Coordinates of C-alpha atoms in Angstrom, one line a residue:
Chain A
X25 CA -27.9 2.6 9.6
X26 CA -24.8 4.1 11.4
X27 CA -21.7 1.6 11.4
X28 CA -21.9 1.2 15.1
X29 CA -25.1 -0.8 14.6
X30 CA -24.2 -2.1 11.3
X31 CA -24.7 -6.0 12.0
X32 CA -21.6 -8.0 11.0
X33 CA -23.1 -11.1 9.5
X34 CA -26.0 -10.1 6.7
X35 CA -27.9 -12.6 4.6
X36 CA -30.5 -11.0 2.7
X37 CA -33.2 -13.4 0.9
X38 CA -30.0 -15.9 0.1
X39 CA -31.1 -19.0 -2.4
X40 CA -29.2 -21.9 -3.5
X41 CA -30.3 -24.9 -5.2
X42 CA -28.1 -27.7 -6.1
X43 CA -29.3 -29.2 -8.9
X44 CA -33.2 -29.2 -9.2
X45 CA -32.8 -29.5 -5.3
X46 CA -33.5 -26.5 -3.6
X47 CA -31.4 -25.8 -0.3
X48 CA -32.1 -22.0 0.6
X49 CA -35.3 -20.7 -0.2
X50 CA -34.7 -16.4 0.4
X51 CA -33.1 -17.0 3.9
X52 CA -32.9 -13.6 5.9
X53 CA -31.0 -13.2 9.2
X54 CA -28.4 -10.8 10.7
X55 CA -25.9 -11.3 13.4
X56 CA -24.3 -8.7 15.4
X57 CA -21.3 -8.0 17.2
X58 CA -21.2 -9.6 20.6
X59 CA -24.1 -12.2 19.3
X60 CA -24.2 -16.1 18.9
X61 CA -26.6 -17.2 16.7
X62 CA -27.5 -21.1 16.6
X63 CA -28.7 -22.4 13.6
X64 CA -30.7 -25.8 14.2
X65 CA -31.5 -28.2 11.4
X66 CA -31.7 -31.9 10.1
X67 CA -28.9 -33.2 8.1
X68 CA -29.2 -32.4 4.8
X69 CA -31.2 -29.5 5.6
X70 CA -28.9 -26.5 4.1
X71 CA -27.1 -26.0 7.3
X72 CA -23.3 -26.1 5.9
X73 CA -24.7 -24.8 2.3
X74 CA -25.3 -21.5 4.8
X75 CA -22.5 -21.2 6.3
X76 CA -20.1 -22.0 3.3
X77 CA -21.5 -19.2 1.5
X78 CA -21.2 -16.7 5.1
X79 CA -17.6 -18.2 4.5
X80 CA -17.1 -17.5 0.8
X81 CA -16.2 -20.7 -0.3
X82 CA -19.5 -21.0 -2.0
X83 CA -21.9 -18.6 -3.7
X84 CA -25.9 -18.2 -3.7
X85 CA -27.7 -18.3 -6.6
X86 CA -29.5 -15.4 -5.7
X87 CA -29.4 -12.8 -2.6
X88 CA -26.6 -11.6 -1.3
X89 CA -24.5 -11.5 2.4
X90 CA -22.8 -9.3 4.0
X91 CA -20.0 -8.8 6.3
X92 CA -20.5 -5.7 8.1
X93 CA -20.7 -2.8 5.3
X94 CA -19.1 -5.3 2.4
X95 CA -21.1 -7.5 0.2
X96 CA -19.1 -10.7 -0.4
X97 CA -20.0 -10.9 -4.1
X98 CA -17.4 -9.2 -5.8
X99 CA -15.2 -9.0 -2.8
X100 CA -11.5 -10.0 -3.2
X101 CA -9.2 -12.9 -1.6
X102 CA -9.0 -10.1 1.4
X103 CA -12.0 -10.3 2.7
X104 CA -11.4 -13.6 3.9
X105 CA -9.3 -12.5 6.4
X106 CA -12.3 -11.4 8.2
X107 CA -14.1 -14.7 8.7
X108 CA -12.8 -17.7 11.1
X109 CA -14.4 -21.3 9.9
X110 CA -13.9 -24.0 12.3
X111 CA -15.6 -26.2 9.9
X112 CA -16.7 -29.9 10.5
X113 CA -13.2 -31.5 9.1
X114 CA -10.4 -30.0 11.4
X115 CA -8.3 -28.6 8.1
X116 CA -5.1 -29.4 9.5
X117 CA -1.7 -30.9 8.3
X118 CA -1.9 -34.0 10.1
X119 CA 1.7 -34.9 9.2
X120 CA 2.4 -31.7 10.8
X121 CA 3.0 -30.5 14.2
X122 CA 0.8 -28.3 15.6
X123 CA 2.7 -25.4 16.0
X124 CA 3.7 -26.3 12.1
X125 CA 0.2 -26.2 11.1
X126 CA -0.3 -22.7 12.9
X127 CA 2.6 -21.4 11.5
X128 CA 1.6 -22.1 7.8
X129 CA -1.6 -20.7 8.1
X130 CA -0.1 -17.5 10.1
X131 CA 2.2 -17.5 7.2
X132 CA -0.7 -17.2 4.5
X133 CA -2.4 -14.7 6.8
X134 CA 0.4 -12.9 6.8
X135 CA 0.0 -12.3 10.4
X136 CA 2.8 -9.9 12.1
X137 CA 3.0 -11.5 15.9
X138 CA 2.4 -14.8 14.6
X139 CA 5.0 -16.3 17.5
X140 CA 3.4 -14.5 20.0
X141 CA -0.5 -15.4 18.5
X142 CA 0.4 -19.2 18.1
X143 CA 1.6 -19.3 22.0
X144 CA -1.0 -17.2 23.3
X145 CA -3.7 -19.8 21.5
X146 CA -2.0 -23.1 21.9
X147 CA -1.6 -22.1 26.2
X148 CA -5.0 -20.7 26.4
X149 CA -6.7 -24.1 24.1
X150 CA -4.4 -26.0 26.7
X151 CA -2.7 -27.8 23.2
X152 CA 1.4 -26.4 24.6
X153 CA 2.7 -29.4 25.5
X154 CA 1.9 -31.2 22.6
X155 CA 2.8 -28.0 20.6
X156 CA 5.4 -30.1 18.4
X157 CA 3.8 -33.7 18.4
X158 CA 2.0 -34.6 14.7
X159 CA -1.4 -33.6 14.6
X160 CA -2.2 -37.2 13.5
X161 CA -1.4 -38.6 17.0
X162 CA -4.0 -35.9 18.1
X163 CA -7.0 -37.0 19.4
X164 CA -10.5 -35.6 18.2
X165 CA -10.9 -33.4 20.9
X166 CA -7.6 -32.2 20.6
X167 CA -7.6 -32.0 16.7
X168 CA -11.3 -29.2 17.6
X169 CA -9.1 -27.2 19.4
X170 CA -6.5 -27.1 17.1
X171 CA -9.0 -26.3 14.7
X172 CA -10.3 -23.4 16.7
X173 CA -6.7 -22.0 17.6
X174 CA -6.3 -21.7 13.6
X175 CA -9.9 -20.6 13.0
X176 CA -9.0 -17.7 15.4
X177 CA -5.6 -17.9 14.5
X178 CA -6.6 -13.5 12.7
X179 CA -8.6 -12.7 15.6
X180 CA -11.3 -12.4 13.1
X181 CA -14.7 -10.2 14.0
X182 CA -16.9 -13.1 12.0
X183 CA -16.7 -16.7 13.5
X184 CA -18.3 -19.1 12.1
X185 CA -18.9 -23.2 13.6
X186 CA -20.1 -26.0 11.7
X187 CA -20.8 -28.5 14.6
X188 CA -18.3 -28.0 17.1
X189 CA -20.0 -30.6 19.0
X190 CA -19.6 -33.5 17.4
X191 CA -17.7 -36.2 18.8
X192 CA -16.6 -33.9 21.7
X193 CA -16.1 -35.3 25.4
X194 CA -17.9 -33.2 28.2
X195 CA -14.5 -31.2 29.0
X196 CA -14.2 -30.1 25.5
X197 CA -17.6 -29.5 25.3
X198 CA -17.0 -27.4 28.6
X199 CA -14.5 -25.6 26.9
X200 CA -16.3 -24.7 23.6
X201 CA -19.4 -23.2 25.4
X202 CA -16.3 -20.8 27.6
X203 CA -15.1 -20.1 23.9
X204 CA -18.6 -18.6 22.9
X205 CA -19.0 -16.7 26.1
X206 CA -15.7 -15.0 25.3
X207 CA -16.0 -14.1 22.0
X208 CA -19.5 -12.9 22.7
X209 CA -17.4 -10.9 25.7
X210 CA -15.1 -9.5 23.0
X211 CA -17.6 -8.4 20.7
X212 CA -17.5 -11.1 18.2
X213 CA -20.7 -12.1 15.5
X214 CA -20.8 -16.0 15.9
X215 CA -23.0 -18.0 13.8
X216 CA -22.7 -21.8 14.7
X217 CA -24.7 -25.0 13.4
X218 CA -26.0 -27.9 15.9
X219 CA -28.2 -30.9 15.2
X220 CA -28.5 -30.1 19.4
X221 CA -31.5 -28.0 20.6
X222 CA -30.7 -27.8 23.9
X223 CA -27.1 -26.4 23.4
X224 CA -28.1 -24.4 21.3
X225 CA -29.8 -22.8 23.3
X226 CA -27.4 -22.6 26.4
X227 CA -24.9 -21.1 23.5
X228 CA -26.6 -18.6 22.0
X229 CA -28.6 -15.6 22.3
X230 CA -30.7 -16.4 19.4
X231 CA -31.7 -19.9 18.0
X232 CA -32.7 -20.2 14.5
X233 CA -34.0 -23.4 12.6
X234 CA -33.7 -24.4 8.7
X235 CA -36.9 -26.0 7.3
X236 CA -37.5 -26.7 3.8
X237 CA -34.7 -24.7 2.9
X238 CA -36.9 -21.8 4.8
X239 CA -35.2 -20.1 8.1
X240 CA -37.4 -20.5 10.8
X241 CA -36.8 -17.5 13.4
X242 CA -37.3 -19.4 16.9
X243 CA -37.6 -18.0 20.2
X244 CA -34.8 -15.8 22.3
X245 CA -32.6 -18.4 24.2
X246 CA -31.6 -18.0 27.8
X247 CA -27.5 -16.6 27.5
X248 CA -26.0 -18.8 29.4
X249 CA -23.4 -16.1 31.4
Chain B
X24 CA -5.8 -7.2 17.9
X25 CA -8.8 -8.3 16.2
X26 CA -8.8 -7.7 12.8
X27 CA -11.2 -4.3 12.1
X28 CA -14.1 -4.3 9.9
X29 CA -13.5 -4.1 6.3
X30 CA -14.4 -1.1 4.6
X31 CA -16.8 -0.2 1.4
X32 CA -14.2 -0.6 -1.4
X33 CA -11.6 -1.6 0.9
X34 CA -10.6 -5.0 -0.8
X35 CA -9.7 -3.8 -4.3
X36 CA -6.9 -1.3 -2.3
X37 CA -5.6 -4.0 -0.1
X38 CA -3.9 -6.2 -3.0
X39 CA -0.6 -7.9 -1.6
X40 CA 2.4 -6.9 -3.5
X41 CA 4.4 -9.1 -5.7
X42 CA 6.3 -10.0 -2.7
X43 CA 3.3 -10.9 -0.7
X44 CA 1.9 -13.1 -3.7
X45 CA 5.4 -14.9 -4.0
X46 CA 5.5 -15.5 0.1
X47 CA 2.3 -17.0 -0.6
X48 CA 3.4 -19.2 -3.5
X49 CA 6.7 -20.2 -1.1
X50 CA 4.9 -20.5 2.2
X51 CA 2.4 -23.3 -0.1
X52 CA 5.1 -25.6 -2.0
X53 CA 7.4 -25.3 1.3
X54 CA 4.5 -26.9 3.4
X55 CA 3.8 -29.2 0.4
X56 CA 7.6 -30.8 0.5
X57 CA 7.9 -30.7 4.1
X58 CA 4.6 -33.0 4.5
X59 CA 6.0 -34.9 1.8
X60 CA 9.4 -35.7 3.1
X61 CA 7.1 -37.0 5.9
X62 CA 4.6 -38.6 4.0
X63 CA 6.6 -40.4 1.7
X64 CA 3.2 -40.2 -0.5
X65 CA 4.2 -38.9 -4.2
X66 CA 8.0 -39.2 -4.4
X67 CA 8.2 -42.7 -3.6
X68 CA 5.6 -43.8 -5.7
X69 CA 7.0 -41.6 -8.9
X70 CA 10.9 -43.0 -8.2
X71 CA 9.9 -46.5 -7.6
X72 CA 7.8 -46.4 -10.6
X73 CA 10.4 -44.6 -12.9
X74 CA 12.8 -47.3 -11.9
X75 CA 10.8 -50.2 -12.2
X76 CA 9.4 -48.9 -15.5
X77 CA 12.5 -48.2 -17.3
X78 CA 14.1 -51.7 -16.1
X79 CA 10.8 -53.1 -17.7
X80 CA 11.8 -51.2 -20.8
X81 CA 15.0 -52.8 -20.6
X82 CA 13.7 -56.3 -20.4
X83 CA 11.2 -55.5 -23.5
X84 CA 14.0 -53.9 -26.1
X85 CA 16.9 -55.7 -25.2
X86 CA 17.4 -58.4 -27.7
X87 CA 15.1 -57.1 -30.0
X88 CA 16.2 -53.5 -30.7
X89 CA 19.3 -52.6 -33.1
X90 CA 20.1 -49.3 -31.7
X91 CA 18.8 -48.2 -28.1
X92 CA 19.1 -44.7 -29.2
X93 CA 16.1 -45.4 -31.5
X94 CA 13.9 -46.0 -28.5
X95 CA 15.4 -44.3 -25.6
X96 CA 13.7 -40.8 -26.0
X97 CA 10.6 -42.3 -26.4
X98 CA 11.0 -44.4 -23.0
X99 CA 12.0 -41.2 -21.3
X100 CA 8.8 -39.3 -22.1
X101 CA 6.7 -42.2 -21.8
X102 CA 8.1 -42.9 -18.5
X103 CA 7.9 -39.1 -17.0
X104 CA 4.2 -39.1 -18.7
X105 CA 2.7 -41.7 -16.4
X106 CA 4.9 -41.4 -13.3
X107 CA 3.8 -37.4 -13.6
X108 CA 0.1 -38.9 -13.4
X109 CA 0.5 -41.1 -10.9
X110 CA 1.9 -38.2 -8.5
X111 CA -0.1 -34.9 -10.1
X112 CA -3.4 -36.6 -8.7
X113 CA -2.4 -36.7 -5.1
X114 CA -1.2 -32.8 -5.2
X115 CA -5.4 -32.0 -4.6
X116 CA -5.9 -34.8 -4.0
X117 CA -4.5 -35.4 -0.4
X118 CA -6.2 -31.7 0.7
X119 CA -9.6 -32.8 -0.6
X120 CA -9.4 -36.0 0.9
X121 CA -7.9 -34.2 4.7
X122 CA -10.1 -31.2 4.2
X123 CA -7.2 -29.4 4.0
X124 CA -8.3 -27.7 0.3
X125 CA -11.2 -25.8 2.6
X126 CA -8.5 -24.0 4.7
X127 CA -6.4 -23.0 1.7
X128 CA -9.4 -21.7 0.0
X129 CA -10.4 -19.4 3.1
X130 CA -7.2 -17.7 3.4
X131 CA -6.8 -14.4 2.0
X132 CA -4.9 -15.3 -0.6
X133 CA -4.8 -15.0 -4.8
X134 CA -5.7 -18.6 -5.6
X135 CA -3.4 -18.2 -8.5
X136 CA -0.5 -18.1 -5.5
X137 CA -1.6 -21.8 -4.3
X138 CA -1.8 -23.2 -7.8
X139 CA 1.6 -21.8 -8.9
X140 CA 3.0 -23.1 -4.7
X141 CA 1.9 -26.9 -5.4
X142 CA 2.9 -26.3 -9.2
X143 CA 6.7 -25.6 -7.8
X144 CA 6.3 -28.4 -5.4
X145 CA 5.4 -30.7 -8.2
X146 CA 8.4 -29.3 -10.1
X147 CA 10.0 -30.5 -7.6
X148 CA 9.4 -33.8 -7.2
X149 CA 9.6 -34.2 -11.0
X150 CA 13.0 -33.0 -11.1
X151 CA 14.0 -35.4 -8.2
X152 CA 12.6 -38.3 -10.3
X153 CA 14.1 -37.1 -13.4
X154 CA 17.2 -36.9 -11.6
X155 CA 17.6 -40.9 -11.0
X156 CA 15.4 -41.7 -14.4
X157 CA 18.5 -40.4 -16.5
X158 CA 21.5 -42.0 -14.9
X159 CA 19.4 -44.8 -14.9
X160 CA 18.8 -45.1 -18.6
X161 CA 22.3 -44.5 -19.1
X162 CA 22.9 -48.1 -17.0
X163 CA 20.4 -49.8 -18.4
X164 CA 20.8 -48.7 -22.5
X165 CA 23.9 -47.3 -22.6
X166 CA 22.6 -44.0 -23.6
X167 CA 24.2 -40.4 -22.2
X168 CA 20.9 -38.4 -22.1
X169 CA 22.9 -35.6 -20.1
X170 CA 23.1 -33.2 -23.5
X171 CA 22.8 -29.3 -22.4
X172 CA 20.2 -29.8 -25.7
X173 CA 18.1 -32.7 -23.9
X174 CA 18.5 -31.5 -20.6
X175 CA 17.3 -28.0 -21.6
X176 CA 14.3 -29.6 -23.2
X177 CA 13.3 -31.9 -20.4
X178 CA 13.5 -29.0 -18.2
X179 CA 11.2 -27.3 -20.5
X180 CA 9.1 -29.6 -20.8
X181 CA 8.6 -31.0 -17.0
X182 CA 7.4 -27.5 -16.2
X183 CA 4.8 -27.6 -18.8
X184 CA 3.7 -30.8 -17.7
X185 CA 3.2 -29.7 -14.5
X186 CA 1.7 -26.8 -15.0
X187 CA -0.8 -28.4 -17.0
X188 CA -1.2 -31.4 -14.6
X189 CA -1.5 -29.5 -11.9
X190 CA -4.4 -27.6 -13.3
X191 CA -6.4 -30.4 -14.3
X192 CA -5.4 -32.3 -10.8
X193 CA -7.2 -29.3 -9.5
X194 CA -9.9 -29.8 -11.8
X195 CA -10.3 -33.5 -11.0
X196 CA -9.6 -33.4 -7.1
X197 CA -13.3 -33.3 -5.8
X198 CA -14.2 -36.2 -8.3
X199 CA -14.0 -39.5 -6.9
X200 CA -12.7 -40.8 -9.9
X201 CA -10.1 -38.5 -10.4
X202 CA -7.4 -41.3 -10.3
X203 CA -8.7 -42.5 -13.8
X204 CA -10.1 -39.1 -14.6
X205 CA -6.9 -37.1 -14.6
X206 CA -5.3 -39.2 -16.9
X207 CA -8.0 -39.0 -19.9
X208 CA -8.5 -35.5 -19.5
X209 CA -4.7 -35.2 -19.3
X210 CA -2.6 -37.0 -22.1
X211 CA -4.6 -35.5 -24.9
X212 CA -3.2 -32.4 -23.7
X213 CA 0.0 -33.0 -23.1
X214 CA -0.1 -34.8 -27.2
X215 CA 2.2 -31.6 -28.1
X216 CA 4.3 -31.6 -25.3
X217 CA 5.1 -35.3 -25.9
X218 CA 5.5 -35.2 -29.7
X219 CA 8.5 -32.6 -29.4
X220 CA 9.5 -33.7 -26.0
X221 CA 10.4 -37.1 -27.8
X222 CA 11.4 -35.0 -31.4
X223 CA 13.9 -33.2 -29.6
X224 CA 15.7 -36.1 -27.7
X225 CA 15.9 -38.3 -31.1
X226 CA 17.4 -35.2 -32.5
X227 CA 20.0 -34.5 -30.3
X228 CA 20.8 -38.3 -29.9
X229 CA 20.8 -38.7 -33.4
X230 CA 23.5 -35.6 -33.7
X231 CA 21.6 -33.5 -35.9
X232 CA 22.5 -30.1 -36.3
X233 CA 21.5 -28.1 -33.3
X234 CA 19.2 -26.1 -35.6
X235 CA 17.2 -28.9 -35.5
X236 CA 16.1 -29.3 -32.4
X237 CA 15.7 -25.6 -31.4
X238 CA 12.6 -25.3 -33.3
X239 CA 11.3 -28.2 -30.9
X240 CA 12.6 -26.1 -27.9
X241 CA 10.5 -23.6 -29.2
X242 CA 7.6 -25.2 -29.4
X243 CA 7.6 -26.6 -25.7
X244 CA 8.7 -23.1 -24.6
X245 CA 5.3 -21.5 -26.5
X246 CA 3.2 -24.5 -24.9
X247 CA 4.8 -23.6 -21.2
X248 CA 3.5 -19.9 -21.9
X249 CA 0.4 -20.7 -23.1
X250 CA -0.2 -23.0 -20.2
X251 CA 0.6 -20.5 -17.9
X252 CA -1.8 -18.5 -19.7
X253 CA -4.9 -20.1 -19.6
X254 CA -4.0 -21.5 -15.8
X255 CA -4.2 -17.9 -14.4
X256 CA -7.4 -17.0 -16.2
X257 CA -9.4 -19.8 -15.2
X258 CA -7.6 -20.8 -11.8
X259 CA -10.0 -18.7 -9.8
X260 CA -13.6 -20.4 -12.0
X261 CA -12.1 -24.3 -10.2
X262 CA -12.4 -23.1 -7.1
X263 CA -15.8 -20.7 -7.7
X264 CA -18.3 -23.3 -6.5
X265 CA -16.8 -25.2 -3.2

């Protein structure tokens, strides 16, 4: 497989239990660059398991993922920097700004241009304004896109969405369906969980569901743009 | 700008430097004192405490003790031993309950860096509290704990304590009992650290020879090391399973 092909998300035959409970039962799916891949499920269902362990902050008991030509067991701390997790909490400061949150987590990044980044993203997610206001007088929809601007805060090539959808109005839902066009635009692998079947299938190009732990591979979706 | 792909064998060449790892660990306990000059979270509760506690202590020995020097260094470590606890548990214990752990863990980062960032913040706070608890003792009992001797040996000491603290607060933080958890796990630890923290004051106050109270100076100073020690090697195993 040449690299240009290489897919940049890889599970292969992934299992987790969690106690006698068993979550992921040899899940199998790739992602590629310039792909969004919708992962539909009940709660409970494995959903987050899944993408905690695309994210490294959790391991599977067996099988093994990959992020382009790297398998993350064994991996060190720097192969996080290739993964953006806009989880279902917002993981912000919210006694700090939101320019103060940015910068700490530009700081730990280590990012060079981290003035320039953190303007660029806070304009473009429309957040400027309230650039230096606590992130506690936020609102939820605001709080997303903070979360996003920090998720993408590295420009990583992996994004990964735990629900972006919950609790969203219809502008910020508006907003987060633009997001997935462009990343898919700039050649991004995007692997995002919904309880919603039919936006999932407006986001992505490929719709996936957990059953029983089992990954069931559904029907192509309609690309919306 | 995105960030390329990584490479086969790419991570084990891209290790930070020592100056990268130490940006890390300042970049952590900066943004750990700035959200608590805001917060007002640990600080106030460890002063108020400290206060309250040692005017308590006051109230207990005052007509009953012949000499406050006899129970003075046993109030200081007593004191800094549960007002350490009450604040060590809301290090972790704030980013668990914001979320805020997830982010930390997903950075590219040594997790050895964040633990020894929130360990310097606690430092901090300790020393802050330390800071009013001694001058305060002096009021209340009359006692002049500020001995290069003492002083030396609280320092000491506070950094065990919260290196050891701040391991097990990481330890405990995803419990939801970690408020009476920590504490269990954490003053049979800290048995040694107590015993020579409290040996060493009576010493001094006493005016022993010096000689006898370096040997207790020592044995804090081994206890810091080995608690250093065993934080690095396991640091990484707390945070293996999210």
């Amino acid at each position: 497989m040449t690299r240009l092909s290489l897919p940049l998300i890889r599970c292969e035959n992934v299992r987790k239990r969690h106690g006698h409970r068993r979550i992921l039962r040899d899940v199998t799916f790739s992602v590629a660059a310039g792909e969004v891949l919708a992962l539909l499920g009940a709660n409970g269902s494995g959903k987050t398991t899944l993408l905690r362990i695309i994210a490294g902050l959790d391991r599977p008991d067996r099988g093994e993922v990959w992020l382009g030509p790297v398998p993350l067991s064994g991996a060190g701390p720097e192969i996080r920097r290739y993964v953006g997790v806009v989880a279902h909490a917002p993981l912000l400061y919210d006694r700090l700004t939101g320019s103060e949150n940015l910068g700490f987590y530009a700081r730990l990044y280590n990012l060079e241009d981290a003035g320039a980044r953190i303007e660029h993203l806070l304009r473009s997610l429309r957040l400027w304004a309230r650039r230096d206001d606590a992130v506690r007088t936020y609102s939820r929809g605001m709080s997303q896109r903070l979360a996003i601007a920090r998720a993408l805060l590295h420009d990583p090539p992996v994004v990964v969405f735990d629900e972006p959808d919950t609790g969203l109005d219809r502008q910020s839902l508006e907003d987060v369906s633009d997001l997935f066009r462009q990343l898919r635009g700039r050649g991004r692998a995007v692997f995002v969980t919904t309880h919603d079947t039919a936006r999932a299938f407006s986001w992505a190009d490929r719709v996936c569901e957990l059953r029983n732990g089992c990954l069931q591979q559904n029907a192509e979706s309609k690309r919306n743009g | 700008m995105m960030a390329e792909l990584p490479q086969e064998g790419e991570q084990s060449r891209a290790r930070a430097g020592l100056a990268g790892y130490f940006r890390v660990v300042w970049t952590v306990a900066e943004k750990d004192v700035r959200t608590e000059l805001r917060a007002k979270e640990i600080l106030g509760t460890m002063a108020a405490f400290s206060v309250l506690a040692a005017v308590i202590f006051g109230l207990a020995f005052d007509l009953r003790v012949p000499r406050t020097e006899l129970v003075v260094p046993g109030i200081l470590w007593v004191i800094i031993l549960f007002a350490g606890v009450l604040g060590l548990h809301r290090s972790f214990g704030s980013e668990t309950d914001r979320g805020t752990l997830t982010g930390l863990l997903l950075a590219p980062v040594e997790r050895s860096a964040l633990y020894l960032g929130k360990t310097a913040a606690n430092l901090l706070y300790f020393l802050v509290v330390e800071a009013l608890l001694v001058p305060a003792l002096l009021i209340l009992f009359d006692v002049n704990l500020l001995k290069p001797l003492i002083l030396l040996g609280l320092l000491l000491g506070t950094i065990g304590y919260v290196a050891v603290g701040t391991l097990f607060a990481a330890l405990t933080a995803r419990n939801r009992a970690r408020e009476t958890l920590l504490p269990v796990l954490l003053l049979p630890v800290l048995a040694p650290l107590f015993i020579s923290g409290v040996g060493l004051t009576a010493a001094v106050l006493d005016g022993r020879a010096a000689s006898e109270a370096w040997p207790w100076i020592g044995i804090i100073a081994l206890y810091d090391v080995l608690v250093f020690a065993v934080a690095f090697l396991i640091v990484d195993l707390i945070w293996e399973q999210g």
